[in-house]
mmCIF file of C-alpha atoms in Angstrom:
data_model
loop_
_atom_site.group_PDB
_atom_site.id
_atom_site.type_symbol
_atom_site.label_atom_id
_atom_site.label_comp_id
_atom_site.label_asym_id
_atom_site.label_seq_id
_atom_site.Cartn_x
_atom_site.Cartn_y
_atom_site.Cartn_z
ATOM 1 C CA MET A 1 1.410 11.079 -10.774
ATOM 2 C CA SER A 2 2.724 10.049 -14.171
ATOM 3 C CA GLU A 3 3.395 12.613 -16.896
ATOM 4 C CA GLU A 4 0.301 11.384 -18.721
ATOM 5 C CA GLY A 5 -1.758 11.891 -15.576
ATOM 6 C CA ASP A 6 -0.250 15.340 -15.165
ATOM 7 C CA ASP A 7 -1.597 16.239 -18.590
ATOM 8 C CA ASN A 8 -5.080 14.935 -17.770
ATOM 9 C CA ILE A 9 -5.840 16.587 -14.429
ATOM 10 C CA ASP A 10 -9.229 17.846 -15.640
ATOM 11 C CA ASN A 11 -10.268 14.347 -16.704
ATOM 12 C CA ILE A 12 -9.149 12.900 -13.359
ATOM 13 C CA VAL A 13 -11.195 15.493 -11.461
ATOM 14 C CA LYS A 14 -14.169 14.673 -13.669
ATOM 15 C CA LEU A 15 -13.860 10.990 -12.792
ATOM 16 C CA VAL A 16 -13.827 11.878 -9.084
ATOM 17 C CA TYR A 17 -17.136 13.742 -9.394
ATOM 18 C CA GLN A 18 -18.635 10.974 -11.481
ATOM 19 C CA TYR A 19 -17.807 8.556 -8.671
ATOM 20 C CA LEU A 20 -19.361 10.939 -6.144
ATOM 21 C CA ASN A 21 -22.478 11.126 -8.328
ATOM 22 C CA MET A 22 -22.670 7.328 -8.268
ATOM 23 C CA ILE A 23 -22.530 7.348 -4.467
ATOM 24 C CA LYS A 24 -25.203 10.060 -4.263
ATOM 25 C CA SER A 25 -27.490 8.137 -6.611
ATOM 26 C CA GLU A 26 -27.817 5.263 -4.130
ATOM 27 C CA ALA A 27 -29.040 5.284 -0.549
ATOM 28 C CA PRO A 28 -26.387 4.629 2.122
ATOM 29 C CA SER A 29 -26.018 0.854 2.490
ATOM 30 C CA LYS A 30 -26.494 -0.721 5.907
ATOM 31 C CA TRP A 31 -24.360 -3.739 4.978
ATOM 32 C CA ILE A 32 -21.376 -1.478 4.235
ATOM 33 C CA TYR A 33 -21.791 0.144 7.650
ATOM 34 C CA ASP A 34 -22.010 -3.265 9.342
ATOM 35 C CA GLU A 35 -18.924 -4.531 7.503
ATOM 36 C CA MET A 36 -16.869 -1.462 8.441
ATOM 37 C CA ASN A 37 -18.021 -1.668 12.056
ATOM 38 C CA ASN A 38 -17.187 -5.372 12.207
ATOM 39 C CA LEU A 39 -13.723 -4.787 10.770
ATOM 40 C CA GLY A 40 -13.121 -1.956 13.208
ATOM 41 C CA LYS A 41 -14.025 -4.095 16.211
ATOM 42 C CA ILE A 42 -11.838 -6.955 14.976
ATOM 43 C CA ASN A 43 -8.851 -4.681 14.398
ATOM 44 C CA PHE A 44 -9.288 -3.098 17.833
ATOM 45 C CA THR A 45 -9.699 -6.409 19.672
ATOM 46 C CA PHE A 46 -6.623 -7.954 18.064
ATOM 47 C CA LYS A 47 -4.581 -4.800 17.717
ATOM 48 C CA ASP A 48 -0.801 -5.174 17.571
ATOM 49 C CA LYS A 49 1.292 -3.379 20.153
ATOM 50 C CA GLU A 50 2.480 0.096 19.205
ATOM 51 C CA LYS A 51 5.514 2.071 20.195
ATOM 52 C CA PRO A 52 4.565 3.965 23.397
ATOM 53 C CA ILE A 53 5.759 7.323 22.061
ATOM 54 C CA SER A 54 3.637 7.009 18.884
ATOM 55 C CA PHE A 55 0.628 5.735 20.844
ATOM 56 C CA VAL A 56 0.682 8.592 23.366
ATOM 57 C CA SER A 57 1.271 11.172 20.638
ATOM 58 C CA SER A 58 -1.741 10.015 18.607
ATOM 59 C CA LEU A 59 -3.990 9.864 21.684
ATOM 60 C CA SER A 60 -2.979 13.393 22.670
ATOM 61 C CA ALA A 61 -3.974 14.698 19.258
ATOM 62 C CA ASP A 62 -7.272 12.779 19.339
ATOM 63 C CA LEU A 63 -8.234 14.400 22.655
ATOM 64 C CA HIS A 64 -8.888 17.591 20.687
ATOM 65 C CA ILE A 65 -11.543 15.747 18.665
ATOM 66 C CA PHE A 66 -13.045 12.913 20.712
ATOM 67 C CA SER A 67 -14.354 12.668 24.261
ATOM 68 C CA PHE A 68 -12.138 10.951 26.818
ATOM 69 C CA GLU A 69 -14.326 7.849 27.188
ATOM 70 C CA HIS A 70 -14.138 7.178 23.432
ATOM 71 C CA ILE A 71 -10.483 8.012 22.914
ATOM 72 C CA LEU A 72 -9.305 4.392 22.502
ATOM 73 C CA THR A 73 -12.098 3.148 20.234
ATOM 74 C CA ALA A 74 -12.958 6.277 18.224
ATOM 75 C CA HIS A 75 -11.034 5.192 15.124
ATOM 76 C CA TYR A 76 -12.409 1.639 15.251
ATOM 77 C CA TYR A 77 -16.036 1.578 16.444
ATOM 78 C CA LEU A 78 -19.048 2.992 14.614
ATOM 79 C CA THR A 79 -21.790 3.701 17.117
ATOM 80 C CA LYS A 80 -24.902 4.347 15.021
ATOM 81 C CA PHE A 81 -26.050 4.029 11.409
ATOM 82 C CA GLU A 82 -27.471 7.410 10.385
ATOM 83 C CA PRO A 83 -28.203 7.539 6.634
ATOM 84 C CA ASN A 84 -29.654 11.061 6.865
ATOM 85 C CA LEU A 85 -26.431 12.344 8.396
ATOM 86 C CA ILE A 86 -24.405 10.628 5.669
ATOM 87 C CA GLU A 87 -26.542 12.181 2.935
ATOM 88 C CA SER A 88 -26.221 15.637 4.521
ATOM 89 C CA ILE A 89 -22.485 15.506 3.756
ATOM 90 C CA TYR A 90 -23.238 15.229 0.031
ATOM 91 C CA SER A 91 -24.102 18.943 -0.116
ATOM 92 C CA TYR A 92 -20.480 19.772 0.691
ATOM 93 C CA LEU A 93 -19.024 17.490 -1.992
ATOM 94 C CA LYS A 94 -19.538 19.769 -4.963
ATOM 95 C CA PRO A 95 -17.223 21.661 -7.347
ATOM 96 C CA GLU A 96 -18.036 25.080 -5.887
ATOM 97 C CA LYS A 97 -16.436 24.044 -2.583
ATOM 98 C CA MET A 98 -13.412 22.346 -4.115
ATOM 99 C CA ARG A 99 -9.783 23.342 -3.657
ATOM 100 C CA LEU A 100 -7.654 21.766 -6.370
ATOM 101 C CA THR A 101 -3.892 21.559 -5.846
ATOM 102 C CA ALA A 102 -1.591 20.607 -8.730
ATOM 103 C CA SER A 103 2.139 20.220 -8.146
ATOM 104 C CA SER A 104 4.440 19.696 -11.122
ATOM 105 C CA LYS A 105 7.660 20.945 -12.677
ATOM 106 C CA LYS A 106 5.688 21.945 -15.763
ATOM 107 C CA TYR A 107 4.438 25.001 -13.834
ATOM 108 C CA GLN A 108 7.968 26.272 -13.297
ATOM 109 C CA GLY A 109 8.198 29.912 -14.391
ATOM 110 C CA GLN A 110 4.414 30.396 -14.202
ATOM 111 C CA THR A 111 4.250 31.198 -10.470
ATOM 112 C CA ASP A 112 3.864 34.662 -8.927
ATOM 113 C CA LEU A 113 3.816 34.005 -5.161
ATOM 114 C CA ILE A 114 6.342 32.671 -2.624
ATOM 115 C CA GLU A 115 5.394 30.698 0.494
ATOM 116 C CA LYS A 116 6.522 32.407 3.728
ATOM 117 C CA TRP A 117 8.317 29.613 5.572
ATOM 118 C CA TYR A 118 9.919 27.378 2.933
ATOM 119 C CA GLY A 119 10.115 29.759 0.008
ATOM 120 C CA THR A 120 8.037 27.491 -2.235
ATOM 121 C CA GLU A 121 6.912 29.202 -5.411
ATOM 122 C CA TYR A 122 3.223 28.889 -6.240
ATOM 123 C CA LYS A 123 0.254 30.517 -7.887
ATOM 124 C CA GLN A 124 -3.417 30.837 -6.932
ATOM 125 C CA GLU A 125 -6.228 30.934 -9.457
ATOM 126 C CA THR A 126 -9.992 30.915 -9.254
ATOM 127 C CA LEU A 127 -11.532 27.873 -10.893
ATOM 128 C CA ASP A 128 -13.046 28.626 -14.264
ATOM 129 C CA GLU A 129 -16.853 28.912 -14.088
ATOM 130 C CA GLN A 130 -17.251 26.771 -17.190
ATOM 131 C CA LYS A 131 -15.214 23.985 -15.583
ATOM 132 C CA ILE A 132 -17.466 24.120 -12.529
ATOM 133 C CA LYS A 133 -20.555 23.910 -14.736
ATOM 134 C CA ASP A 134 -19.065 20.958 -16.619
ATOM 135 C CA LEU A 135 -18.316 19.135 -13.363
ATOM 136 C CA ASN A 136 -21.825 19.757 -12.072
ATOM 137 C CA SER A 137 -23.231 18.156 -15.210
ATOM 138 C CA CYS A 138 -20.671 15.359 -15.685
ATOM 139 C CA GLY A 139 -23.276 12.666 -14.903
ATOM 140 C CA LEU A 140 -22.449 9.038 -14.168
ATOM 141 C CA ASN A 141 -19.758 6.697 -15.418
ATOM 142 C CA GLU A 142 -20.822 3.145 -16.231
ATOM 143 C CA SER A 143 -17.478 1.815 -15.011
ATOM 144 C CA PHE A 144 -18.119 2.905 -11.415
ATOM 145 C CA HIS A 145 -20.073 0.845 -8.901
ATOM 146 C CA LEU A 146 -20.093 0.150 -5.174
ATOM 147 C CA PRO A 147 -17.780 -2.654 -4.071
ATOM 148 C CA ALA A 148 -19.048 -6.160 -3.366
ATOM 149 C CA LYS A 149 -18.895 -7.675 0.107
ATOM 150 C CA ASN A 150 -15.359 -8.230 1.337
ATOM 151 C CA GLU A 151 -14.467 -11.917 1.070
ATOM 152 C CA TYR A 152 -11.367 -11.437 3.219
ATOM 153 C CA VAL A 153 -13.160 -10.432 6.431
ATOM 154 C CA PRO A 154 -12.263 -13.095 9.051
ATOM 155 C CA GLU A 155 -15.078 -15.104 10.618
ATOM 156 C CA ASP A 156 -13.348 -17.675 12.814
ATOM 157 C CA LEU A 157 -11.108 -15.905 15.330
ATOM 158 C CA LYS A 158 -10.609 -18.789 17.734
ATOM 159 C CA LEU A 159 -7.097 -19.801 18.727
ATOM 160 C CA ILE A 160 -5.915 -23.296 17.800
ATOM 161 C CA LYS A 161 -4.989 -25.299 20.870
ATOM 162 C CA HIS A 162 -1.606 -27.003 20.714
ATOM 163 C CA ASP A 163 -0.217 -29.847 22.749
ATOM 164 C CA GLN A 164 2.047 -28.037 25.209
ATOM 165 C CA ALA A 165 4.364 -31.026 25.355
ATOM 166 C CA LYS A 166 5.093 -30.727 21.621
ATOM 167 C CA LEU A 167 5.800 -26.985 21.590
ATOM 168 C CA THR A 168 9.382 -25.984 20.795
ATOM 169 C CA ASN A 169 11.348 -22.760 21.072
ATOM 170 C CA GLN A 170 12.778 -23.123 17.572
ATOM 171 C CA PRO A 171 11.155 -23.533 14.130
ATOM 172 C CA ARG A 172 11.015 -27.141 12.966
ATOM 173 C CA ILE A 173 10.725 -28.820 9.572
ATOM 174 C CA ILE A 174 7.290 -30.414 9.142
ATOM 175 C CA TYR A 175 7.544 -31.221 5.419
ATOM 176 C CA SER A 176 10.552 -31.897 3.230
ATOM 177 C CA THR A 177 11.200 -33.081 -0.327
ATOM 178 C CA PRO A 178 14.177 -32.667 -2.703
ATOM 179 C CA LEU A 179 12.509 -29.445 -3.996
ATOM 180 C CA THR A 180 10.598 -28.162 -0.979
ATOM 181 C CA ARG A 181 11.203 -27.518 2.701
ATOM 182 C CA LEU A 182 8.507 -26.258 5.084
ATOM 183 C CA TRP A 183 9.387 -24.731 8.464
ATOM 184 C CA PHE A 184 6.816 -24.103 11.206
ATOM 185 C CA LYS A 185 6.795 -22.333 14.584
ATOM 186 C CA GLU A 186 3.770 -21.939 16.863
ATOM 187 C CA ASP A 187 3.125 -18.594 18.495
ATOM 188 C CA THR A 188 3.407 -18.979 22.269
ATOM 189 C CA LYS A 189 3.795 -15.300 23.188
ATOM 190 C CA PHE A 190 1.274 -12.995 21.511
ATOM 191 C CA LEU A 191 -1.622 -15.504 21.317
ATOM 192 C CA LEU A 192 -3.516 -13.776 18.516
ATOM 193 C CA PRO A 193 -5.454 -15.425 15.646
ATOM 194 C CA LYS A 194 -2.819 -14.231 13.212
ATOM 195 C CA VAL A 195 -0.198 -15.869 11.055
ATOM 196 C CA VAL A 196 2.950 -14.936 9.165
ATOM 197 C CA ILE A 197 3.889 -16.853 6.017
ATOM 198 C CA LYS A 198 7.050 -16.343 4.019
ATOM 199 C CA VAL A 199 7.699 -18.219 0.784
ATOM 200 C CA GLU A 200 11.025 -18.072 -1.059
ATOM 201 C CA LEU A 201 11.020 -19.315 -4.635
ATOM 202 C CA ARG A 202 14.688 -19.886 -5.410
ATOM 203 C CA ASN A 203 15.930 -19.377 -8.939
ATOM 204 C CA PRO A 204 19.613 -18.718 -9.758
ATOM 205 C CA LEU A 205 18.664 -16.833 -12.945
ATOM 206 C CA VAL A 206 17.187 -13.936 -10.961
ATOM 207 C CA TYR A 207 20.614 -12.653 -9.932
ATOM 208 C CA PHE A 208 22.668 -14.296 -12.661
ATOM 209 C CA ASP A 209 23.651 -10.995 -14.307
ATOM 210 C CA PRO A 210 22.409 -7.364 -14.442
ATOM 211 C CA PHE A 211 20.103 -8.150 -17.373
ATOM 212 C CA HIS A 212 18.237 -10.910 -15.543
ATOM 213 C CA PHE A 213 18.178 -8.900 -12.321
ATOM 214 C CA ASN A 214 16.524 -5.971 -14.096
ATOM 215 C CA LEU A 215 14.001 -8.292 -15.714
ATOM 216 C CA ALA A 216 13.179 -9.831 -12.332
ATOM 217 C CA ASN A 217 12.651 -6.399 -10.784
ATOM 218 C CA LEU A 218 10.397 -5.336 -13.640
ATOM 219 C CA PHE A 219 8.391 -8.529 -13.149
ATOM 220 C CA GLU A 220 8.103 -7.812 -9.414
ATOM 221 C CA HIS A 221 6.842 -4.266 -10.003
ATOM 222 C CA LEU A 222 4.390 -5.233 -12.744
ATOM 223 C CA LEU A 223 3.025 -8.094 -10.659
ATOM 224 C CA SER A 224 2.593 -5.909 -7.566
ATOM 225 C CA ASP A 225 0.983 -3.210 -9.683
ATOM 226 C CA SER A 226 -1.539 -5.660 -11.144
ATOM 227 C CA LEU A 227 -2.423 -6.971 -7.667
ATOM 228 C CA ASN A 228 -3.101 -3.578 -6.088
ATOM 229 C CA GLU A 229 -6.684 -3.285 -7.286
ATOM 230 C CA HIS A 230 -7.575 -6.930 -6.586
ATOM 231 C CA LEU A 231 -6.161 -7.009 -3.056
ATOM 232 C CA TYR A 232 -7.399 -3.683 -1.720
ATOM 233 C CA ASN A 233 -10.145 -5.527 0.186
ATOM 234 C CA ALA A 234 -7.550 -7.834 1.723
ATOM 235 C CA GLU A 235 -5.686 -4.866 3.180
ATOM 236 C CA LEU A 236 -8.945 -3.471 4.583
ATOM 237 C CA ALA A 237 -9.474 -6.822 6.318
ATOM 238 C CA GLY A 238 -6.081 -6.684 8.027
ATOM 239 C CA LEU A 239 -4.214 -8.918 5.583
ATOM 240 C CA LYS A 240 -0.869 -7.830 4.195
ATOM 241 C CA TYR A 241 1.428 -9.134 1.487
ATOM 242 C CA SER A 242 4.689 -8.160 -0.153
ATOM 243 C CA ILE A 243 6.645 -9.349 -3.169
ATOM 244 C CA SER A 244 10.367 -8.762 -3.560
ATOM 245 C CA THR A 245 13.351 -10.038 -5.484
ATOM 246 C CA THR A 246 16.493 -11.129 -3.669
ATOM 247 C CA ASN A 247 19.897 -12.503 -4.616
ATOM 248 C CA TYR A 248 18.374 -15.973 -4.588
ATOM 249 C CA GLY A 249 14.949 -15.575 -6.198
ATOM 250 C CA LEU A 250 11.483 -14.222 -5.461
ATOM 251 C CA VAL A 251 10.105 -13.822 -1.931
ATOM 252 C CA THR A 252 6.403 -13.493 -1.144
ATOM 253 C CA SER A 253 5.326 -12.652 2.404
ATOM 254 C CA PHE A 254 1.833 -12.798 3.912
ATOM 255 C CA SER A 255 0.541 -11.769 7.337
ATOM 256 C CA GLY A 256 -2.762 -11.141 9.086
ATOM 257 C CA PHE A 257 -5.729 -13.083 10.402
ATOM 258 C CA SER A 258 -5.261 -16.798 9.821
ATOM 259 C CA ASP A 259 -8.909 -17.493 8.929
ATOM 260 C CA LYS A 260 -8.697 -15.976 5.427
ATOM 261 C CA ILE A 261 -4.956 -15.961 4.786
ATOM 262 C CA HIS A 262 -5.375 -18.924 2.423
ATOM 263 C CA VAL A 263 -7.702 -16.840 0.217
ATOM 264 C CA LEU A 264 -5.037 -14.156 -0.090
ATOM 265 C CA LEU A 265 -2.298 -16.705 -0.761
ATOM 266 C CA ASN A 266 -4.324 -18.450 -3.477
ATOM 267 C CA THR A 267 -5.179 -15.123 -5.126
ATOM 268 C CA VAL A 268 -1.530 -14.044 -5.302
ATOM 269 C CA TYR A 269 -0.235 -17.357 -6.642
ATOM 270 C CA ASP A 270 -3.066 -17.680 -9.151
ATOM 271 C CA LYS A 271 -2.005 -14.267 -10.420
ATOM 272 C CA ILE A 272 1.665 -15.262 -10.554
ATOM 273 C CA THR A 273 0.963 -18.418 -12.566
ATOM 274 C CA SER A 274 -1.423 -16.692 -15.004
ATOM 275 C CA PHE A 275 0.224 -13.270 -15.097
ATOM 276 C CA LYS A 276 0.154 -11.390 -18.402
ATOM 277 C CA ILE A 277 1.952 -8.088 -18.864
ATOM 278 C CA ASP A 278 -0.076 -5.004 -19.765
ATOM 279 C CA SER A 279 1.967 -3.021 -22.313
ATOM 280 C CA GLN A 280 0.694 0.348 -21.063
ATOM 281 C CA ARG A 281 1.545 -0.425 -17.448
ATOM 282 C CA PHE A 282 4.922 -1.804 -18.581
ATOM 283 C CA ASN A 283 5.893 1.517 -20.145
ATOM 284 C CA ILE A 284 4.892 3.397 -16.977
ATOM 285 C CA ILE A 285 6.696 1.003 -14.626
ATOM 286 C CA LYS A 286 9.758 0.808 -16.879
ATOM 287 C CA ASP A 287 10.252 4.559 -16.660
ATOM 288 C CA SER A 288 9.743 4.571 -12.894
ATOM 289 C CA VAL A 289 12.332 1.886 -12.159
ATOM 290 C CA SER A 290 15.833 3.247 -11.755
ATOM 291 C CA ILE A 291 18.676 2.338 -14.075
ATOM 292 C CA ASP A 292 20.460 1.417 -10.875
ATOM 293 C CA ILE A 293 17.900 -0.967 -9.361
ATOM 294 C CA PHE A 294 20.557 -2.448 -7.133
ATOM 295 C CA LEU A 295 20.901 0.930 -5.459
ATOM 296 C CA CYS A 296 17.202 0.825 -4.527
ATOM 297 C CA LEU A 297 17.534 -2.727 -3.253
ATOM 298 C CA ILE A 298 20.449 -1.709 -1.019
ATOM 299 C CA PHE A 299 18.468 1.087 0.597
ATOM 300 C CA ARG A 300 15.364 -1.068 0.965
ATOM 301 C CA LYS A 301 17.429 -3.548 3.007
ATOM 302 C CA LEU A 302 19.289 -0.771 4.792
ATOM 303 C CA PHE A 303 16.152 0.870 6.181
ATOM 304 C CA ARG A 304 14.294 -2.468 6.609
ATOM 305 C CA THR A 305 11.027 -1.396 5.093
ATOM 306 C CA GLN A 306 8.848 -3.791 3.137
ATOM 307 C CA ASN A 307 6.866 -0.961 1.651
ATOM 308 C CA PHE A 308 9.831 0.788 0.018
ATOM 309 C CA ILE A 309 8.607 2.837 -2.936
ATOM 310 C CA PHE A 310 10.912 2.993 -5.930
ATOM 311 C CA LYS A 311 11.520 6.599 -6.900
ATOM 312 C CA TYR A 312 11.283 7.755 -10.431
ATOM 313 C CA LYS A 313 14.331 7.527 -12.602
ATOM 314 C CA ARG A 314 14.852 11.262 -12.659
ATOM 315 C CA ASP A 315 15.104 11.335 -8.865
ATOM 316 C CA LEU A 316 17.551 8.444 -8.613
ATOM 317 C CA LEU A 317 19.855 9.968 -11.175
ATOM 318 C CA ASN A 318 20.491 12.658 -8.561
ATOM 319 C CA PHE A 319 22.142 10.119 -6.254
ATOM 320 C CA GLU A 320 25.519 11.808 -6.606
ATOM 321 C CA ALA A 321 24.043 14.888 -4.929
ATOM 322 C CA GLU A 322 22.815 12.921 -1.920
ATOM 323 C CA GLN A 323 24.283 13.278 1.569
ATOM 324 C CA PRO A 324 27.671 11.592 2.207
ATOM 325 C CA PHE A 325 26.264 9.077 4.706
ATOM 326 C CA LYS A 326 24.068 7.593 1.953
ATOM 327 C CA HIS A 327 27.075 7.261 -0.325
ATOM 328 C CA SER A 328 29.136 5.565 2.382
ATOM 329 C CA ALA A 329 26.311 3.149 3.261
ATOM 330 C CA TYR A 330 25.855 2.244 -0.393
ATOM 331 C CA TYR A 331 29.517 1.612 -1.150
ATOM 332 C CA MET A 332 30.114 -0.178 2.160
ATOM 333 C CA THR A 333 27.296 -2.590 1.342
ATOM 334 C CA LEU A 334 28.788 -3.188 -2.077
ATOM 335 C CA LEU A 335 32.151 -3.983 -0.506
ATOM 336 C CA ILE A 336 30.779 -6.671 1.826
ATOM 337 C CA ALA A 337 28.255 -8.138 -0.612
ATOM 338 C CA GLU A 338 29.020 -11.632 -1.878
ATOM 339 C CA LYS A 339 27.793 -10.620 -5.303
ATOM 340 C CA GLY A 340 26.381 -7.311 -6.406
ATOM 341 C CA TRP A 341 25.544 -5.384 -9.557
ATOM 342 C CA SER A 342 26.036 -1.608 -9.574
ATOM 343 C CA LYS A 343 26.497 1.202 -12.068
#
C-alpha cells in the first residue's frame, strides 16, 4: 500500500462495504455463475502440467475439505446454482464480524504486545462503535457496478490441423521485410488450443544511457499499471501478458487460448499507441522504482520470473545489507554483461 493509502485506511474500508452493498442490492446473476463454470471447465480440460510435488501437496491439503471423488475438479467445476445459499453468506459480510489488520512502520512505538514465535510487535484494539455504525450506513457508491460479460472467454477450442509433411523441428521465418521478421513454430507435443506470442520492438535508445534506460523502465511500469484494470478479465479467461524492457528495446509476451489471443494483443497495442501518462500514477510509480533499476533487472533475469515485482525504493536502498550470494550474483552479472548501467 502506498503512503497515501496508508493514511486513508478508513476510506478504503468504506469503499469495500459500499461494493458489498452493491452486490447485496442485486439478486445473484445466473450468467455470472454460467461464465465462471464455463471458465472452470475450460481451464480444467486444458490444464497445463504441474510439478508432481506441488500437485500432490495441494491435493493432500484439499482432502481435508473436499470428498475424494471431487478432489480433482473441486477448484474448477461449479455443480449447482443456488442463489439462496449465496444470499445467506451476506449476513456474515458485515462490520460487526470484521477483523481489520493494518501493517505499517507508522505504528512503530505504539505497540504493546509481542508475537510468540517471531517476536513481531503488535497491538489489538476493538473497533470503534461509531466506525461500525458509519460502515453500516455507508450506502452505495455510484462508481461501483457488476462487471460486463467477459469478452476474452474462448469459444472455439478446436485444434488446427497441419500438414504433417510440412512440420519442422525448428522455428521458421514465414514473413520478412527490412523492418520486420516473423518466426513460427507449430506445437507438435502438447496439442492444446493455446499459443505463445513474443514481440520484440527494438530501439537502441532504450539502453543508450542510464537516463534513457530509466525513462524506458518508467514507461514500462506506467503502461503495465494502466493495463491492469482493463485486462483483469483476460487473466480470468486464461490469457497472460507481460511487458519488459531489455538491452535492445521493449518486449511484449502473450500466452493462452488462441481463440481470443488477438483481442488481448489488439488491446495492449492500442494502449501502447494511445498511451497517456496519468500524473498521479506517475508520482506513485516514480517513488516505487529503485534508483538502481538495473539491479532489479539483473535479479529479474537471475530468478527467471516474468512477474517480478519491483520493490519500493526504501527497500532497495538496503541492498548493501543483503546476503553475500546476492552481492556476488549481481557483480558477476555486471562483469560478464556486454553493456550495463549500475550505481
